CSV table of C-alpha atoms in Angstrom, one decimal:
chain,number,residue,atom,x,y,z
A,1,UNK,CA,0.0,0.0,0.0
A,2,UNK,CA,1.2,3.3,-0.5
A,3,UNK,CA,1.9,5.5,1.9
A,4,UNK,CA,1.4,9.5,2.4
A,5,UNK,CA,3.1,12.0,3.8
A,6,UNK,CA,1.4,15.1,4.6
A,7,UNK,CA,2.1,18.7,6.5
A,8,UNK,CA,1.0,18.1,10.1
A,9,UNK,CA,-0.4,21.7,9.8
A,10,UNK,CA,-1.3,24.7,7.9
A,11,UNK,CA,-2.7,28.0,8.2
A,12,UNK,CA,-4.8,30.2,5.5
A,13,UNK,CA,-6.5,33.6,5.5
A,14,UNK,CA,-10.0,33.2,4.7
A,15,UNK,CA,-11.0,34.0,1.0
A,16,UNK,CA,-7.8,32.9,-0.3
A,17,UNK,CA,-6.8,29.7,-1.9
A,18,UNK,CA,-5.8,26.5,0.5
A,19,UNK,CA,-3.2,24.5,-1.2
A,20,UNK,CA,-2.6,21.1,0.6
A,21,UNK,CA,0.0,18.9,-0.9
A,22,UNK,CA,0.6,15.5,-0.2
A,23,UNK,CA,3.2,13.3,-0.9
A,24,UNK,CA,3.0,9.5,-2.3
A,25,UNK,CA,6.3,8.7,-3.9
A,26,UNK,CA,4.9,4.9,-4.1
A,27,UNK,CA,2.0,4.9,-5.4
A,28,UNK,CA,1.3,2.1,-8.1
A,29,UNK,CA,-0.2,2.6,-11.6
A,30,UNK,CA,-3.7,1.5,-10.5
A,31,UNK,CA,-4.2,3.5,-7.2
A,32,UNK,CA,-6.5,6.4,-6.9
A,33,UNK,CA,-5.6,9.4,-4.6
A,34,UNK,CA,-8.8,10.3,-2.2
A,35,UNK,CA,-8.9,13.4,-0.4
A,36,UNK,CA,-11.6,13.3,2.7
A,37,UNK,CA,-11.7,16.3,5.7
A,38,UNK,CA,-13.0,16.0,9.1
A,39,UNK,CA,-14.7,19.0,10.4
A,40,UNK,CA,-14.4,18.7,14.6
A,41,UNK,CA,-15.3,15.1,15.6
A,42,UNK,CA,-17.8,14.3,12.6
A,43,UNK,CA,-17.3,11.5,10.4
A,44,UNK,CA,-15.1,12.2,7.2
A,45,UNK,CA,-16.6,13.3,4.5
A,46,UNK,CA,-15.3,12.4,0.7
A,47,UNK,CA,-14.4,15.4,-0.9
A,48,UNK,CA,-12.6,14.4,-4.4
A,49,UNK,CA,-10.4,11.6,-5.7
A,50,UNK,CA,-7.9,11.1,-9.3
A,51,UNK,CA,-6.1,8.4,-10.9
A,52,UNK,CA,-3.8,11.0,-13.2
A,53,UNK,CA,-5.8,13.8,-14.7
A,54,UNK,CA,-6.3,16.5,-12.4
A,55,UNK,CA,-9.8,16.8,-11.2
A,56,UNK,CA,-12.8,19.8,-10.1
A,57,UNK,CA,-15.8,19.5,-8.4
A,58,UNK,CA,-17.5,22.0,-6.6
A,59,UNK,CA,-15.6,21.4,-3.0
A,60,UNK,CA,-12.2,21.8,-4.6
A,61,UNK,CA,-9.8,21.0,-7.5
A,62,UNK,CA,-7.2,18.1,-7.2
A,63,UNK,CA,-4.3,18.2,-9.3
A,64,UNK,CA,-1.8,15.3,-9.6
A,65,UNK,CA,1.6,15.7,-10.7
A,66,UNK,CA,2.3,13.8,-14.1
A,67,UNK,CA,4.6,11.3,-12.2
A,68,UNK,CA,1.5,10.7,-9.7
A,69,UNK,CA,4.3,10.8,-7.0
A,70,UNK,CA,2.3,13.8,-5.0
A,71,UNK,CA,-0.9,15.6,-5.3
A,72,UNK,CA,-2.2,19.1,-4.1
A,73,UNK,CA,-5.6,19.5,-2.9
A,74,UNK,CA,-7.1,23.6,-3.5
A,75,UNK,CA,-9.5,25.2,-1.9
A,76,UNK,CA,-10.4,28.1,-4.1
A,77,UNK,CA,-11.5,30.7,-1.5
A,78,UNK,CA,-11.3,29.3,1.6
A,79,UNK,CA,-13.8,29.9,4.3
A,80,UNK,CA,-13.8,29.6,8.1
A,81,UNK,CA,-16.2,26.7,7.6
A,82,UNK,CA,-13.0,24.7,5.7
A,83,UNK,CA,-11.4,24.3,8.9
A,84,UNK,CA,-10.8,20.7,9.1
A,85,UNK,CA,-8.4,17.9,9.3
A,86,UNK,CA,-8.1,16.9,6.2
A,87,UNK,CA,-6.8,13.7,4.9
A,88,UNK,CA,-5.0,12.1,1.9
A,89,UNK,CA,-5.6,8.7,0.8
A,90,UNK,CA,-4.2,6.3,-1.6
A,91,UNK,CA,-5.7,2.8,-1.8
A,92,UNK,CA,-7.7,0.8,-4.2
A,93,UNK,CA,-8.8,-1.0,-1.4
A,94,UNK,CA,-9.9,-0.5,2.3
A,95,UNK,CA,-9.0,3.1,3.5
A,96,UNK,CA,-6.6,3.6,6.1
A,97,UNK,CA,-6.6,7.4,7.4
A,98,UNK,CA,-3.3,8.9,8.6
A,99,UNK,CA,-2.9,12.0,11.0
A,100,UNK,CA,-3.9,14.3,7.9
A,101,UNK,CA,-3.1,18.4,7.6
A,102,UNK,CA,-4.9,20.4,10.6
A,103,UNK,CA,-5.7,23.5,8.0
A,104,UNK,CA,-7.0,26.8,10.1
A,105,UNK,CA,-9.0,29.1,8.1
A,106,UNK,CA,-8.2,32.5,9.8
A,107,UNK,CA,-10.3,35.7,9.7
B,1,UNK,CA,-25.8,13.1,0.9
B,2,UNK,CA,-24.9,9.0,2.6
B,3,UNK,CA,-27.4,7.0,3.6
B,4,UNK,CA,-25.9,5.8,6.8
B,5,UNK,CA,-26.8,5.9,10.4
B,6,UNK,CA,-25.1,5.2,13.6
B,7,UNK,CA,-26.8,4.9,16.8
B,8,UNK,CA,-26.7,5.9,19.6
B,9,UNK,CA,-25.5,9.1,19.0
B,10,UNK,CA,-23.9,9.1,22.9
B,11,UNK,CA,-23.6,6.2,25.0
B,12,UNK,CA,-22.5,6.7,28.7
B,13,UNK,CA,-22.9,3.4,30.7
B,14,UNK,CA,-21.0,1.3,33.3
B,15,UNK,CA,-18.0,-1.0,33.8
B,16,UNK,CA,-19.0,-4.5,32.7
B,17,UNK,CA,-22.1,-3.5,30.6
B,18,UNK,CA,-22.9,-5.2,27.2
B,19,UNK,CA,-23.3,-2.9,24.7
B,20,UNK,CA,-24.2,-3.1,21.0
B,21,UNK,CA,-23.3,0.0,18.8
B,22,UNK,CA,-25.7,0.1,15.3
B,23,UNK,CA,-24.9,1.1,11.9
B,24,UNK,CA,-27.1,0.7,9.5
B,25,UNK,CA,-26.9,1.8,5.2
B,26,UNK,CA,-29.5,2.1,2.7
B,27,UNK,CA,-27.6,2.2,-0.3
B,28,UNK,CA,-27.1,-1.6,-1.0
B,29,UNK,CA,-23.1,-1.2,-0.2
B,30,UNK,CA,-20.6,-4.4,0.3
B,31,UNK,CA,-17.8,-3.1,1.8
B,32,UNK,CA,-18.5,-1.6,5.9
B,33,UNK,CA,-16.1,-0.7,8.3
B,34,UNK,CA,-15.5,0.6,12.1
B,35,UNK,CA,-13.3,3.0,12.8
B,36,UNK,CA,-12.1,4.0,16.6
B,37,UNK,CA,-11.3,7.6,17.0
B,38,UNK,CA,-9.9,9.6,20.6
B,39,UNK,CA,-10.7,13.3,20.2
B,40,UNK,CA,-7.8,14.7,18.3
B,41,UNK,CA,-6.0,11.6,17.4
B,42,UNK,CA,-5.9,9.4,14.3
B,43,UNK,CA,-9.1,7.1,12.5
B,44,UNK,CA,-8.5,3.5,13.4
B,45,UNK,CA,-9.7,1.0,11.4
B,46,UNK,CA,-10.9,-2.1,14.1
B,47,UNK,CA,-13.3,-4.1,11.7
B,48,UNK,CA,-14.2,-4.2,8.6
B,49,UNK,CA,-16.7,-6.1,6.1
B,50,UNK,CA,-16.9,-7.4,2.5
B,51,UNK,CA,-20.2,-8.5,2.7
B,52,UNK,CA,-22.8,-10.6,4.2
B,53,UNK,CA,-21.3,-13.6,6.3
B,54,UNK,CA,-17.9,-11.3,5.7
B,55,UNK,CA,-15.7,-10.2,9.1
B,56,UNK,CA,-12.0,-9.0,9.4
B,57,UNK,CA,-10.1,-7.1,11.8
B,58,UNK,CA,-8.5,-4.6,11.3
B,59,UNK,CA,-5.2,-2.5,12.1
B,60,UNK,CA,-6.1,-1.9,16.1
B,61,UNK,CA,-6.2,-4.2,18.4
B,62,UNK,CA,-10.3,-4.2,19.6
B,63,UNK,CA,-11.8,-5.9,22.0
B,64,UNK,CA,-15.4,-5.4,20.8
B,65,UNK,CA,-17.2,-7.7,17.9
B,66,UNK,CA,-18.7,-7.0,14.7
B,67,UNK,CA,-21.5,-9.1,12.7
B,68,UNK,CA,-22.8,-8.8,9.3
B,69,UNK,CA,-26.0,-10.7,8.9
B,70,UNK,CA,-27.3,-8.4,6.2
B,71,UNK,CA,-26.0,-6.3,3.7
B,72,UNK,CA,-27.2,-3.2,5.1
B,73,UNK,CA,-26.5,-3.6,8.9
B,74,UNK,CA,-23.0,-4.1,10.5
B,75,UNK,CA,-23.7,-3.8,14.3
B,76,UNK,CA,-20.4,-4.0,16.4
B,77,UNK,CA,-20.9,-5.0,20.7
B,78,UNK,CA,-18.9,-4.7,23.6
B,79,UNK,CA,-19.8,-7.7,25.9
B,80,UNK,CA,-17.8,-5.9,28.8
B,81,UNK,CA,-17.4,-2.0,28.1
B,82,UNK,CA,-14.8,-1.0,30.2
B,83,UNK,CA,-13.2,3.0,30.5
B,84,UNK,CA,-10.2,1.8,27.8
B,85,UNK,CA,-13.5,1.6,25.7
B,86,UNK,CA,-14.5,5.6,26.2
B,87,UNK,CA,-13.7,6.9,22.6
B,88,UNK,CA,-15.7,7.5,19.2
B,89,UNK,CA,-16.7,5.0,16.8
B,90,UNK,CA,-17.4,5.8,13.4
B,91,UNK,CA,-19.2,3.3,11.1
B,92,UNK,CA,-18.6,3.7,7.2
B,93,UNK,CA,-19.7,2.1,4.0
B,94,UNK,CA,-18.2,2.0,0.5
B,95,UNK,CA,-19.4,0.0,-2.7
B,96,UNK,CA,-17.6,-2.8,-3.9
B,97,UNK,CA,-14.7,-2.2,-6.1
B,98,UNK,CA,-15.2,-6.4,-7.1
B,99,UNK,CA,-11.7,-8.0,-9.0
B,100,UNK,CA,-11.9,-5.3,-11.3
B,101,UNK,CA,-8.2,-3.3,-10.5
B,102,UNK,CA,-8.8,-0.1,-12.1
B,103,UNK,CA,-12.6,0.6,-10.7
B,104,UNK,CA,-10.6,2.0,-7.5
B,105,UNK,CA,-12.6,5.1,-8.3
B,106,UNK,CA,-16.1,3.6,-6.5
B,107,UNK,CA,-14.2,2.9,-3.2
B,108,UNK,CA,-16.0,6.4,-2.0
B,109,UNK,CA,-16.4,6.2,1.8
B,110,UNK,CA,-19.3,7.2,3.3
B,111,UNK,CA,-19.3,7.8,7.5
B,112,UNK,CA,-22.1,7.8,9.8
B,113,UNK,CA,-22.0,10.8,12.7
B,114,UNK,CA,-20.7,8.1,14.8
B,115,UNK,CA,-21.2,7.8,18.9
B,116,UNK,CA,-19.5,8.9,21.4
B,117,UNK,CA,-19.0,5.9,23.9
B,118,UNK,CA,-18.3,7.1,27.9
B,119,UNK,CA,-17.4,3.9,30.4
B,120,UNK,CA,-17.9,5.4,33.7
């Protein structure tokens, strides 16, 4: 399984853009990156995932670099409401969670 | 929005009680799982599920049990909470990504609220 490496914590002034990178140097050719968050001590919640094109939805964009050995999560404007843990996830199978990037939205 | 429900929402009960925790899914996914979680600390994965009649443990240690007599329910009990036991438990489901390698892109995980547990 691959593993991830991510920033144990981040800061970002509301409105602006929240990059969170994260690093999988092993990932094989058939694993997907997930990105989930954790708002307080709710369950995660899904937020976006890519195999090797980058990716939008309306949370956030994901863009993977073309050697798929890390991957940034944005947050376009970030709001106080995007403060979360959030977590970055590679495996085809069975999701194992990691300590994740704190991210503080500031006013 | 996920179709899955965990209850109790809080639990507080004493040393040596049985306790069942529920999770239950409407939307006809294989794959469940349990997760353990202290308040600021890491998910732990203690059980999980490929389907029905389908029970593994998982990374952490756990003394608690899981069952998975239907596809939509996946109930895990305590037969003797004790305080080691006081955490949150989070219940989640995903569908099936079968033999296929590449359809990795339908292992979307979808979490209960979860309960809080307290073992006075």
């Amino acid at each position: 399984d691959a593993k991830t490496t991510q920033p144990p914590s981040m800061d970002c002034a509301e409105g602006r853009a929240a990059n969170l990178p994260c690093n999988h140097s092993t990932i094989s050719g058939n694993e997907y990156v997930y990105w989930y968050r954790q708002i307080h001590s709710q369950g995660p919640q899904y937020i976006i995932h890519g195999l090797k094109n980058n990716e939008t939805n309306e949370m956030a964009s994901l863009i993977i670099t073309e050697d798929r050995k890390s991957s940034t999560l944005i947050l376009p404007h970030a709001t106080l409401r995007d403060t979360a843990v959030y977590y970055c996830i590679v495996k085809n199978n069975d999701m194992r969670f990691g300590a994740g990037t704190r991210l503080t939205v500031k006013p | 929005e996920a179709d899955i429900y965990q209850t109790p929402r809080y639990l507080v009960i004493g040393t040596g009680k049985k306790i069942t925790l529920e999770c239950s899914q409407t939307m006809g996914h294989d794959k469940m799982y349990w997760y353990q979680q202290d308040p600021g600390m890491e998910l732990h994965l203690i059980h999980y599920s490929y389907g029905v009649n389908s029970t593994e443990k998982g990374d952490l240690s756990s003394e608690s049990t899981v069952s998975r007599i239907r596809t939509e329910h996946f109930p895990l009990t305590l037969e003797s909470a004790r305080p080691s036991h006081t955490s949150q438990y989070l219940c989640a489901s995903s569908e099936s990504a079968g033999s296929n390698i590449w359809a990795g892109g339908r292992n979307i995980q979808y979490f209960g609220a979860g309960t809080r547990l307290s073992v006075l």
